[in-house]
Coordinates of C-alpha atoms in Angstrom, one line a residue:
X81 CA 41.8 -97.7 -2.6
X82 CA 45.5 -97.9 -1.5
X83 CA 46.8 -95.1 0.7
X84 CA 48.8 -92.5 -1.1
X85 CA 52.5 -92.2 -0.1
X86 CA 53.8 -88.9 1.3
X87 CA 54.5 -86.3 -1.4
X88 CA 58.2 -86.1 -0.4
X89 CA 58.7 -89.9 -1.0
X90 CA 56.9 -89.6 -4.3
X91 CA 59.2 -86.8 -5.4
X92 CA 62.3 -88.8 -4.4
X93 CA 61.0 -91.7 -6.5
X94 CA 60.3 -89.5 -9.5
X95 CA 63.8 -87.9 -9.2
X96 CA 65.4 -91.3 -9.2
X97 CA 63.6 -92.2 -12.4
X98 CA 64.4 -88.9 -14.1
X99 CA 68.1 -89.8 -13.8
X100 CA 71.2 -87.8 -12.9
X101 CA 71.6 -85.7 -16.1
X102 CA 68.5 -83.5 -15.8
X103 CA 68.9 -83.2 -12.0
X104 CA 72.5 -82.0 -12.4
X105 CA 71.4 -79.4 -15.0
X106 CA 68.6 -78.3 -12.7
X107 CA 71.0 -78.0 -9.8
X108 CA 73.4 -76.0 -11.9
X109 CA 70.5 -73.7 -12.9
X110 CA 69.5 -73.2 -9.3
X111 CA 73.0 -72.6 -8.2
X112 CA 73.5 -69.9 -10.8
X113 CA 70.1 -68.4 -9.8
X114 CA 71.1 -68.4 -6.1
X115 CA 74.3 -66.5 -7.1
X116 CA 72.3 -64.0 -8.9
X117 CA 73.9 -64.6 -12.3
X118 CA 70.7 -64.7 -14.4
X119 CA 69.5 -61.5 -12.8
X120 CA 72.8 -59.7 -13.5
X121 CA 72.6 -60.9 -17.1
X122 CA 69.0 -59.5 -17.4
X123 CA 69.4 -56.0 -15.9
X124 CA 67.0 -53.4 -17.2
X125 CA 67.7 -52.2 -20.7
X126 CA 66.3 -49.5 -23.0
X127 CA 63.1 -50.3 -24.9
X128 CA 63.9 -50.7 -28.6
X129 CA 62.1 -48.3 -30.9
X130 CA 60.7 -48.4 -34.4
X131 CA 61.3 -48.8 -37.2
X132 CA 61.7 -52.6 -36.9
X133 CA 60.8 -54.1 -40.3
X134 CA 62.3 -54.1 -43.8
X135 CA 60.6 -51.7 -46.2
X136 CA 60.8 -54.0 -49.2
X137 CA 57.6 -55.5 -50.8
X138 CA 58.6 -58.9 -52.2
X139 CA 56.2 -60.2 -54.9
X140 CA 53.2 -62.1 -53.8
X141 CA 53.6 -65.9 -54.3
X142 CA 50.9 -67.9 -56.2
X143 CA 48.4 -68.9 -53.6
X144 CA 45.5 -71.4 -53.5
X145 CA 42.0 -70.1 -54.1
X146 CA 40.4 -68.3 -51.2
X147 CA 43.7 -67.7 -49.3
X148 CA 43.9 -64.0 -50.0
X149 CA 40.4 -63.2 -48.7
X150 CA 40.9 -65.4 -45.6
X151 CA 44.3 -63.9 -44.8
X152 CA 43.1 -60.3 -45.2
X153 CA 40.1 -61.0 -43.0
X154 CA 42.3 -62.4 -40.3
X155 CA 44.6 -59.4 -40.5
X156 CA 41.7 -57.1 -40.0
X157 CA 40.4 -59.0 -36.8
X158 CA 43.5 -59.0 -34.6
X159 CA 43.3 -59.1 -30.8
X160 CA 45.1 -56.3 -28.9
X161 CA 48.9 -56.3 -29.2
X162 CA 49.3 -56.1 -25.4
X163 CA 48.2 -58.9 -23.1
X164 CA 49.3 -59.3 -19.5
X165 CA 46.3 -61.2 -18.1
X166 CA 46.3 -61.2 -14.3
X167 CA 50.1 -60.8 -14.2
X168 CA 52.1 -57.8 -13.1
X169 CA 53.8 -56.3 -16.2
X170 CA 56.3 -54.4 -14.1
X171 CA 57.6 -57.3 -12.0
X172 CA 60.9 -58.9 -12.9
X173 CA 60.3 -61.8 -15.3
X174 CA 62.8 -64.1 -13.5
X175 CA 61.2 -65.6 -10.4
X176 CA 57.6 -64.5 -11.2
X177 CA 54.8 -66.5 -9.6
X178 CA 53.4 -68.1 -12.7
X179 CA 50.5 -70.0 -11.1
X180 CA 48.8 -68.1 -8.2
X181 CA 47.4 -65.2 -10.3
X182 CA 45.9 -67.4 -13.0
X183 CA 46.8 -69.4 -16.1
X184 CA 50.0 -68.2 -17.8
X185 CA 49.6 -70.3 -20.9
X186 CA 47.1 -68.1 -22.8
X187 CA 49.1 -65.0 -21.8
X188 CA 52.2 -66.6 -23.3
X189 CA 50.4 -67.5 -26.5
X190 CA 49.3 -63.9 -27.0
X191 CA 52.9 -62.7 -26.5
X192 CA 54.4 -64.9 -29.2
X193 CA 53.7 -62.2 -31.8
X194 CA 51.9 -64.6 -34.1
X195 CA 50.2 -61.6 -35.7
X196 CA 53.5 -60.3 -37.0
X197 CA 54.0 -62.9 -39.7
X198 CA 50.3 -62.5 -40.6
X199 CA 50.6 -58.7 -41.1
X200 CA 53.8 -59.3 -43.1
X201 CA 51.8 -61.6 -45.4
X202 CA 49.0 -59.1 -45.6
X203 CA 51.5 -56.3 -46.6
X204 CA 52.7 -58.4 -49.5
X205 CA 49.1 -59.1 -50.6
X206 CA 48.0 -55.5 -50.3
X207 CA 51.0 -53.0 -50.0
X208 CA 48.8 -49.9 -50.0
X209 CA 46.5 -51.0 -47.2
X210 CA 48.7 -50.0 -44.3
X211 CA 49.5 -53.5 -42.9
X212 CA 53.2 -52.8 -42.5
X213 CA 52.5 -49.6 -40.6
X214 CA 50.1 -51.5 -38.3
X215 CA 52.8 -54.1 -37.7
X216 CA 55.3 -51.4 -36.8
X217 CA 52.8 -49.6 -34.5
X218 CA 51.8 -52.8 -32.8
X219 CA 55.4 -54.0 -32.3
X220 CA 56.3 -50.6 -30.8
X221 CA 53.3 -50.8 -28.5
X222 CA 54.3 -54.3 -27.4
X223 CA 57.9 -53.3 -26.8
X224 CA 56.8 -50.3 -24.7
X225 CA 54.3 -52.3 -22.6
X226 CA 56.8 -55.2 -22.1
X227 CA 60.1 -53.4 -21.1
X228 CA 63.1 -55.8 -21.2
X229 CA 63.0 -58.6 -18.8
X230 CA 59.9 -57.5 -16.9
X231 CA 56.4 -59.0 -16.9
X232 CA 55.1 -62.4 -18.0
X233 CA 56.3 -62.1 -21.6
X234 CA 59.9 -62.3 -20.3
X235 CA 59.4 -65.0 -17.6
X236 CA 60.3 -67.9 -19.8
X237 CA 63.3 -68.5 -22.1
X238 CA 61.2 -70.7 -24.5
X239 CA 58.6 -68.0 -24.9
X240 CA 61.4 -65.5 -25.8
X241 CA 62.8 -68.1 -28.3
X242 CA 59.4 -68.6 -30.0
X243 CA 58.9 -64.8 -30.2
X244 CA 62.4 -64.4 -31.8
X245 CA 61.5 -67.0 -34.4
X246 CA 58.3 -65.1 -35.3
X247 CA 60.4 -61.9 -35.5
X248 CA 62.9 -63.6 -37.8
X249 CA 60.3 -65.2 -39.9
X250 CA 58.5 -61.8 -40.4
X251 CA 61.8 -60.1 -41.3
X252 CA 62.5 -62.8 -43.9
X253 CA 58.9 -62.7 -45.4
X254 CA 59.5 -58.9 -45.9
X255 CA 62.7 -59.5 -47.9
X256 CA 65.2 -59.7 -45.1
X257 CA 68.5 -57.9 -45.4
X258 CA 70.5 -56.1 -42.7
X259 CA 68.2 -55.5 -39.7
X260 CA 67.2 -52.0 -38.6
X261 CA 68.6 -50.7 -35.3
X262 CA 65.3 -51.4 -33.7
X263 CA 65.1 -55.0 -34.9
X264 CA 68.7 -55.7 -34.0
X265 CA 68.2 -54.3 -30.5
X266 CA 65.0 -56.4 -30.0
X267 CA 66.7 -59.6 -31.1
X268 CA 69.7 -59.0 -28.9
X269 CA 67.4 -58.7 -25.9
X270 CA 65.7 -62.0 -26.8
X271 CA 69.1 -63.7 -27.2
X272 CA 70.1 -62.4 -23.7
X273 CA 66.9 -63.8 -22.2
X274 CA 67.3 -67.2 -23.8
X275 CA 71.0 -67.5 -22.8
X276 CA 70.4 -66.5 -19.2
X277 CA 68.6 -69.7 -18.3
X278 CA 69.9 -72.3 -20.8
X279 CA 70.7 -74.8 -18.0
X280 CA 67.0 -74.8 -17.0
X281 CA 66.0 -75.5 -20.6
X282 CA 68.4 -78.4 -20.9
X283 CA 67.2 -79.8 -17.6
X284 CA 63.6 -80.1 -18.9
X285 CA 64.3 -82.8 -21.5
X286 CA 61.4 -81.4 -23.6
X287 CA 60.6 -78.7 -26.1
X288 CA 62.6 -76.1 -24.1
X289 CA 65.8 -77.9 -25.1
X290 CA 64.9 -77.6 -28.8
X291 CA 63.1 -74.2 -29.0
X292 CA 65.6 -72.2 -27.1
X293 CA 68.7 -72.9 -29.3
X294 CA 66.4 -72.6 -32.3
X295 CA 65.5 -69.1 -31.2
X296 CA 69.2 -68.2 -30.6
X297 CA 70.0 -69.5 -34.1
X298 CA 67.4 -67.2 -35.6
X299 CA 68.8 -64.2 -33.7
X300 CA 72.4 -65.1 -34.7
X301 CA 71.7 -65.4 -38.4
X302 CA 70.1 -61.9 -38.6
X303 CA 72.6 -60.3 -36.3
X304 CA 75.6 -61.9 -38.1
X305 CA 76.8 -63.4 -34.9
X306 CA 78.9 -66.4 -36.2
X307 CA 80.0 -67.7 -32.8
X308 CA 76.5 -67.6 -31.4
X309 CA 75.2 -69.4 -34.4
X310 CA 77.8 -72.2 -34.1
X311 CA 77.0 -72.8 -30.4
X312 CA 73.3 -72.7 -30.9
X313 CA 73.5 -75.1 -33.9
X314 CA 75.5 -77.5 -31.8
X315 CA 73.1 -77.3 -28.9
X316 CA 70.1 -77.9 -31.2
X317 CA 71.7 -80.9 -32.8
X318 CA 72.5 -82.4 -29.4
X319 CA 69.0 -81.8 -28.2
X320 CA 67.5 -83.7 -31.2
X321 CA 70.0 -86.5 -30.7
X322 CA 68.8 -87.0 -27.2
X323 CA 65.1 -86.2 -27.4
X324 CA 64.1 -87.5 -30.9
X325 CA 64.6 -91.2 -31.5
X326 CA 65.8 -92.4 -34.9
X327 CA 62.3 -93.7 -35.6
X328 CA 60.8 -90.2 -34.9
X329 CA 59.4 -90.7 -31.4
X330 CA 59.8 -87.6 -29.3
X331 CA 60.6 -87.4 -25.6
X332 CA 57.2 -85.6 -25.0
X333 CA 54.8 -88.2 -26.3
X334 CA 52.2 -85.6 -27.2
X335 CA 50.8 -84.9 -30.7
X336 CA 50.5 -81.2 -29.7
X337 CA 54.1 -80.8 -28.6
X338 CA 55.3 -83.0 -31.4
X339 CA 53.6 -80.5 -33.8
X340 CA 55.3 -77.6 -32.0
X341 CA 58.6 -79.4 -32.3
X342 CA 58.2 -79.7 -36.0
X343 CA 57.0 -76.2 -36.5
X344 CA 60.1 -74.9 -34.7
X345 CA 62.4 -77.1 -36.7
X346 CA 60.7 -76.2 -40.0
X347 CA 61.0 -72.5 -39.2
X348 CA 64.7 -73.0 -38.4
X349 CA 65.4 -75.0 -41.5
X350 CA 63.6 -72.5 -43.8
X351 CA 65.4 -69.6 -42.2
X352 CA 68.8 -71.4 -42.6
X353 CA 68.1 -71.7 -46.3
X354 CA 67.0 -68.1 -46.6
X355 CA 70.2 -66.9 -44.9
X356 CA 72.4 -69.3 -46.8
X357 CA 73.8 -70.7 -43.6
X358 CA 75.6 -74.0 -43.4
X359 CA 73.6 -77.2 -42.8
X360 CA 73.0 -78.0 -39.2
X361 CA 75.2 -80.7 -37.6
X362 CA 74.1 -84.3 -37.6
X363 CA 71.8 -85.8 -36.6
X364 CA 69.5 -82.7 -37.2
X365 CA 68.4 -83.6 -40.7
X366 CA 67.7 -87.3 -40.0
X367 CA 65.9 -86.8 -36.7
X368 CA 63.8 -84.0 -38.1
X369 CA 62.8 -86.2 -41.1
X370 CA 61.8 -89.0 -38.7
X371 CA 59.8 -86.7 -36.6
X372 CA 58.1 -85.3 -39.7
X373 CA 57.1 -88.8 -40.8
X374 CA 55.7 -89.6 -37.3
X375 CA 53.3 -86.6 -37.4
X376 CA 52.2 -87.1 -41.1
X377 CA 50.9 -90.6 -40.2
X378 CA 48.4 -89.1 -37.7
X379 CA 46.8 -86.2 -39.4
X380 CA 43.2 -86.7 -40.5
X381 CA 43.1 -85.8 -44.2
X382 CA 39.6 -84.5 -44.0
X383 CA 40.0 -82.1 -41.0
X384 CA 43.7 -82.0 -40.0
X385 CA 42.8 -83.3 -36.6
X386 CA 45.2 -85.5 -34.7
X387 CA 44.7 -87.7 -31.6
X388 CA 44.9 -85.7 -28.4
X389 CA 47.7 -87.8 -27.1
X390 CA 49.6 -86.3 -24.1
X391 CA 49.4 -82.7 -23.1
X392 CA 47.7 -80.3 -25.6
X393 CA 48.3 -76.6 -25.0
X394 CA 46.6 -75.2 -28.1
X395 CA 49.7 -74.0 -29.9
X396 CA 49.7 -73.1 -33.6
X397 CA 53.2 -71.8 -34.1
X398 CA 54.3 -70.0 -37.3
X399 CA 50.8 -70.7 -38.7
X400 CA 51.3 -69.4 -42.2
X401 CA 48.4 -71.5 -43.3
X402 CA 46.0 -69.9 -40.8
X403 CA 44.9 -73.4 -39.9
X404 CA 44.7 -72.9 -36.1
X405 CA 45.5 -75.4 -33.3
X406 CA 42.9 -77.9 -34.4
X407 CA 44.3 -78.5 -37.9
X408 CA 47.8 -79.8 -38.3
X409 CA 47.8 -80.3 -42.1
X410 CA 50.0 -77.2 -42.8
X411 CA 52.5 -78.3 -40.1
X412 CA 52.7 -81.8 -41.5
X413 CA 53.0 -80.7 -45.1
X414 CA 55.7 -78.0 -44.4
X415 CA 57.8 -80.5 -42.4
X416 CA 57.4 -83.2 -45.0
X417 CA 58.6 -81.0 -47.9
X418 CA 61.5 -79.5 -45.9
X419 CA 62.9 -82.7 -44.3
X420 CA 61.5 -85.6 -46.5
X421 CA 61.3 -84.1 -49.9
X422 CA 57.8 -85.4 -50.0
X423 CA 54.2 -84.4 -49.4
X424 CA 52.1 -85.3 -46.4
X425 CA 49.1 -85.3 -48.7
X426 CA 48.1 -81.6 -48.6
X427 CA 49.6 -80.2 -51.8
X428 CA 47.4 -77.0 -51.7
X429 CA 48.8 -75.8 -48.3
X430 CA 49.2 -72.0 -48.5
X431 CA 52.0 -71.9 -45.9
X432 CA 54.2 -73.9 -48.3
X433 CA 53.3 -71.5 -51.0
X434 CA 54.5 -68.6 -48.9
X435 CA 57.8 -70.3 -48.2
X436 CA 58.1 -71.2 -51.9
X437 CA 58.5 -74.9 -51.1
X438 CA 58.2 -76.9 -54.4
X439 CA 55.5 -79.6 -54.8
X440 CA 56.7 -83.1 -53.9
X441 CA 55.5 -86.7 -54.4
X442 CA 53.3 -88.1 -51.6
X443 CA 54.6 -90.2 -48.7
X444 CA 53.6 -93.8 -49.0
X445 CA 50.9 -95.0 -46.5
X446 CA 52.1 -97.5 -43.9
X447 CA 49.8 -100.3 -42.8
X448 CA 51.6 -100.6 -39.5
X449 CA 54.4 -98.7 -37.9
X450 CA 56.2 -98.4 -34.5
X451 CA 58.1 -95.6 -32.9
X452 CA 59.5 -94.9 -29.4
X453 CA 56.4 -94.4 -27.3
X454 CA 53.8 -95.3 -29.9
X455 CA 52.7 -97.7 -32.6
X456 CA 50.0 -97.4 -35.2
X457 CA 47.9 -99.1 -37.8
X458 CA 46.0 -98.1 -41.0
X459 CA 43.4 -100.5 -42.3
X460 CA 40.2 -100.3 -44.3
X461 CA 39.7 -96.5 -43.9
X462 CA 40.4 -96.7 -40.1
X463 CA 43.5 -96.0 -38.2
X464 CA 44.6 -96.5 -34.6
X465 CA 47.3 -95.2 -32.3
X466 CA 48.5 -97.0 -29.2
X467 CA 50.6 -95.4 -26.5
X468 CA 53.5 -97.7 -25.6
X469 CA 56.8 -97.6 -23.9
X470 CA 59.6 -97.5 -23.1
X471 CA 59.6 -94.7 -20.6
X472 CA 63.0 -93.1 -21.2
X473 CA 61.6 -89.6 -20.2
X474 CA 59.0 -88.5 -17.7
X475 CA 55.4 -89.3 -18.7
X476 CA 53.1 -86.3 -19.0
X477 CA 49.9 -88.3 -18.4
X478 CA 49.0 -91.7 -17.0
X479 CA 48.2 -92.9 -20.6
X480 CA 50.4 -96.0 -21.1
X481 CA 48.4 -98.4 -23.4
X482 CA 45.8 -95.8 -24.2
X483 CA 44.2 -96.5 -27.6
X484 CA 42.8 -94.0 -30.1
X485 CA 40.7 -95.4 -32.9
X486 CA 39.5 -93.4 -35.9
X487 CA 37.3 -94.2 -38.9
X488 CA 37.8 -91.5 -41.5
X489 CA 37.4 -88.1 -39.7
X490 CA 35.5 -89.8 -36.8
X491 CA 37.6 -90.2 -33.6
X492 CA 35.5 -93.0 -32.2
X493 CA 37.7 -94.1 -29.2
X494 CA 39.5 -91.0 -28.0
X495 CA 41.8 -89.3 -25.6
X496 CA 39.9 -86.8 -23.5
X497 CA 42.5 -84.0 -23.8
X498 CA 44.1 -81.7 -21.3
X499 CA 41.7 -79.1 -19.8
X500 CA 44.2 -76.5 -18.7
X501 CA 47.5 -76.4 -16.9
X502 CA 46.0 -73.9 -14.3
X503 CA 42.3 -74.3 -14.6
X504 CA 39.8 -71.5 -13.7
X505 CA 38.3 -71.3 -10.2
X506 CA 35.8 -74.2 -9.7
X507 CA 37.6 -76.4 -12.2
X508 CA 40.7 -77.2 -10.3
X509 CA 39.9 -80.9 -10.6
X510 CA 40.8 -80.7 -14.4
X511 CA 44.6 -80.9 -13.6
X512 CA 44.5 -84.3 -12.0
X513 CA 41.5 -85.7 -13.9
X514 CA 42.6 -85.2 -17.6
X515 CA 46.1 -86.5 -16.9
X516 CA 44.8 -89.6 -15.1
X517 CA 44.2 -93.2 -16.2
X518 CA 40.5 -92.6 -15.7
X519 CA 40.5 -90.1 -18.5
X520 CA 42.1 -92.6 -21.0
X521 CA 41.1 -95.8 -22.7
X522 CA 42.7 -98.0 -20.1
X523 CA 42.1 -100.6 -17.4
X524 CA 42.2 -99.3 -13.8
X525 CA 42.9 -101.8 -11.0
X526 CA 41.1 -101.3 -7.7
X527 CA 40.3 -97.7 -8.6
X528 CA 44.0 -96.8 -7.9
X529 CA 46.0 -94.6 -10.4
X530 CA 49.0 -96.6 -11.7
X531 CA 51.4 -93.6 -11.3
X532 CA 50.7 -91.3 -8.3
X533 CA 51.2 -87.6 -8.8
X534 CA 54.4 -86.1 -7.3
X535 CA 53.9 -82.6 -8.7
X536 CA 52.0 -80.5 -11.1
X537 CA 53.8 -82.0 -14.1
X538 CA 55.4 -85.0 -12.4
X539 CA 54.3 -88.6 -11.9
X540 CA 56.0 -91.1 -9.6
X541 CA 56.3 -94.9 -9.6
X542 CA 56.4 -95.2 -13.4
X543 CA 54.9 -98.4 -14.8
X544 CA 57.3 -100.9 -16.3
X545 CA 56.7 -101.4 -20.0
X546 CA 57.3 -104.3 -22.5
X547 CA 56.7 -104.5 -26.2
X548 CA 54.4 -107.2 -27.6
X549 CA 53.5 -108.3 -31.1
X550 CA 50.7 -106.0 -32.1
X551 CA 50.8 -104.1 -28.8
X552 CA 52.5 -103.8 -25.4
X553 CA 52.2 -104.4 -21.7
X554 CA 52.6 -102.5 -18.4
X555 CA 53.2 -103.6 -14.8
X556 CA 52.5 -101.1 -12.0
X557 CA 54.3 -100.9 -8.6
X558 CA 51.6 -103.1 -7.0
X559 CA 52.4 -106.0 -9.4
X560 CA 49.3 -105.6 -11.6
X561 CA 50.0 -106.4 -15.3
X562 CA 48.0 -105.2 -18.3
X563 CA 48.8 -106.5 -21.8
X564 CA 47.0 -105.0 -24.8
X565 CA 47.1 -106.2 -28.4
X566 CA 45.3 -104.7 -31.3
X567 CA 44.0 -106.7 -34.3
X568 CA 43.1 -104.5 -37.2
X569 CA 40.6 -105.6 -39.9
X570 CA 38.6 -104.3 -42.8
X571 CA 35.6 -102.8 -41.0
X572 CA 36.2 -104.6 -37.7
X573 CA 38.9 -104.2 -35.1
X574 CA 39.6 -106.4 -32.1
X575 CA 41.4 -105.2 -28.9
X576 CA 42.4 -108.0 -26.5
X577 CA 43.3 -107.0 -22.9
X578 CA 45.0 -109.6 -20.7
X579 CA 45.4 -108.9 -17.0
X580 CA 47.1 -110.5 -14.0
X581 CA 48.2 -109.6 -10.5
X582 CA 46.9 -109.1 -6.9
X583 CA 44.0 -106.8 -7.9
X584 CA 40.5 -107.4 -6.5
X585 CA 38.5 -105.6 -9.2
X586 CA 39.1 -103.7 -12.4
X587 CA 37.4 -101.2 -14.7
X588 CA 38.0 -100.9 -18.5
X589 CA 37.0 -97.5 -19.9
X590 CA 36.3 -96.6 -23.6
X591 CA 35.9 -92.8 -24.0
X592 CA 33.5 -92.4 -27.0
X593 CA 32.7 -89.9 -29.7
X594 CA 29.5 -87.9 -28.9
X595 CA 26.5 -89.6 -30.5
X596 CA 23.3 -91.6 -30.0
X597 CA 24.7 -94.7 -28.1
X598 CA 22.3 -97.5 -27.1
X599 CA 23.2 -100.4 -24.8
X600 CA 22.3 -103.8 -26.3
X601 CA 23.2 -106.6 -24.0
X602 CA 27.0 -106.8 -23.9
X603 CA 27.3 -104.3 -26.7
X604 CA 26.8 -100.6 -27.3
X605 CA 25.5 -99.4 -30.7
X606 CA 25.4 -96.0 -32.5
X607 CA 24.9 -95.0 -36.1
X608 CA 28.7 -95.1 -36.4
X609 CA 29.7 -98.4 -34.9
X610 CA 28.9 -101.4 -32.7
X611 CA 31.2 -102.1 -29.7
X612 CA 30.8 -105.5 -28.2
X613 CA 32.7 -106.9 -25.1
X614 CA 33.3 -110.4 -23.9
X615 CA 35.5 -111.8 -21.1
X616 CA 36.4 -115.0 -19.3
X617 CA 34.5 -113.7 -16.2
X618 CA 31.2 -111.8 -15.7
X619 CA 31.3 -108.2 -16.9
X620 CA 29.1 -105.3 -15.6
X621 CA 28.6 -103.0 -18.6
X622 CA 27.4 -99.4 -18.2
X623 CA 27.2 -96.2 -20.3
X624 CA 28.3 -93.4 -18.1
X625 CA 28.8 -89.6 -18.4
X626 CA 32.5 -88.5 -18.4
X627 CA 34.4 -85.4 -19.4
X628 CA 36.1 -84.4 -22.6
X629 CA 38.4 -81.4 -23.3
X630 CA 38.0 -80.6 -27.0
X631 CA 40.4 -77.6 -26.8
X632 CA 42.7 -76.0 -24.2
X633 CA 40.7 -74.3 -21.5
X634 CA 37.4 -76.0 -22.1
X635 CA 35.6 -79.2 -21.0
X636 CA 32.3 -80.8 -21.8
X637 CA 30.3 -83.9 -20.9
X638 CA 31.0 -87.0 -23.0
X639 CA 29.9 -90.7 -23.1
X640 CA 32.1 -93.4 -21.5
X641 CA 31.6 -97.1 -21.8
X642 CA 32.8 -98.8 -18.6
X643 CA 33.2 -102.6 -18.1
X644 CA 33.7 -103.7 -14.5
X645 CA 34.8 -107.1 -13.3
X646 CA 36.0 -108.7 -10.1
X647 CA 38.9 -111.2 -9.8
X648 CA 39.5 -113.8 -11.0
X649 CA 39.4 -112.3 -14.6
X650 CA 42.1 -112.8 -17.2
X651 CA 41.0 -111.6 -20.6
X652 CA 38.6 -109.0 -22.0
X653 CA 38.0 -108.6 -25.7
X654 CA 36.5 -105.6 -27.3
X655 CA 35.2 -105.9 -30.9
X656 CA 34.5 -102.7 -32.8
X657 CA 32.5 -103.0 -36.0
X658 CA 32.1 -99.9 -38.2
X659 CA 28.8 -99.4 -39.9
X660 CA 29.0 -98.8 -43.7
X661 CA 28.9 -95.1 -44.6
X662 CA 29.3 -94.0 -41.0
X663 CA 31.8 -91.3 -41.9
X664 CA 29.2 -89.5 -44.0
X665 CA 26.7 -89.2 -41.2
X666 CA 26.6 -86.5 -38.6
X667 CA 27.7 -88.4 -35.5
X668 CA 29.5 -86.0 -33.3
X669 CA 32.8 -84.1 -33.2

């Protein structure tokens, strides 16, 4: 295995690839922080007090069968309103150590106030059951336990923005109108927190750049701050112009973060209509529509699951459908109706009913499509997603040319997920493993990662990419080239991998759905499918035990088919044949 370059050199390499724009924004943020400007903007302030919420009880919308019981059950089983985890609730939010005490991600999720829209819905369903009083009490408890700008809840501008959107959504679900003094004070605090570190958000070139102006917009509309709304609308439109391609590809090539992007945009667009605000500047509408089409292609109709492409943090933002992080049907349907005037195929979505979004004709299915960073196919009840280039923004994982293959609800060839951003003690290896090429359906040359790690969320020596008919190619810094093409068929798919370069040996990995897999010569067979490999050189085939992360914060053992070869080898073909009726059998999640 080649010797790893010093971390400092890798960081310089990664910085050069990021480009001047994000580095200049980051330098500006750090300069302001060194001068103490964010700290002065976020001086201690009084804790807002109840009442926060409107007292109206808008009529209950027509809902799909079973929605009422499920929603009231969820409202009766809430986790505590206050969650600090291992973090100090009295410490200034700016400059907190977000890694040493533990994983901040679950703590942030608990502090997004997702229970507030839920209790607002429950109040409309059952006004005499005390749900609004519970919401007021919990919100007052949260505000008291999280004094302005102290503790983990105030450590991140994006988290403040997402919380502001939930506050605005709840206010609107309860009829809206002029905010109470308590709600106005709470929203002004959130607007201050977001504005204090806007340069940092822009420097990230990811969801921060979208969520934070979206949160400011929500605050501005309720507070009647016209200037704030104009600036936030401009910043949001500029972020979409930069980060979302005209074909719908997003800078963060991740199904999880793409879903969060759309959930934020859907909330903003619905709130805009609710408040009667002007349309957002171009290209907001066009880029949001393209992003909505991208996600709709990938949602399994039977389960709502999507490929676990890129980082997956378990978000389910503004989840009015109560679908949870594993089911994206509500997110896809809401975005499709708002931005495309069409249905993603889930006409009974309760979230759309709550927002009074009218039924719409279904989107046409596409046999083949391409977007910046991905391309996909639908054929014969199966669908595939290939991670491609170009790399305009930093890659989150070493997953270039990873292939996901589904047959109905079965994710046969799969991405192994994320593990956690800050894993529990004893599982620190998750961070490097689940982001690595070994954890994806790729070819690894000489057991060396194609893009060495330069930081927790930063890879160096990005591979060069090139589009190909039906696929794409990569070339790593050592000169090894991998070209992958996908040939879809009715019941049988073929993947052709062609390689060249100075490598001595390679390993092709296919991460498989759990099931009863049996080696049979140069093939592997299960009740679901047969996977057969061939090459222009001898292959050593083995069924090995790998790791899979089905949800954020968890990992389990899973089967991996590994084909090894030594140079010279030029072509490996993988033929996948689906067995008739396999989607009706119990063959693993």
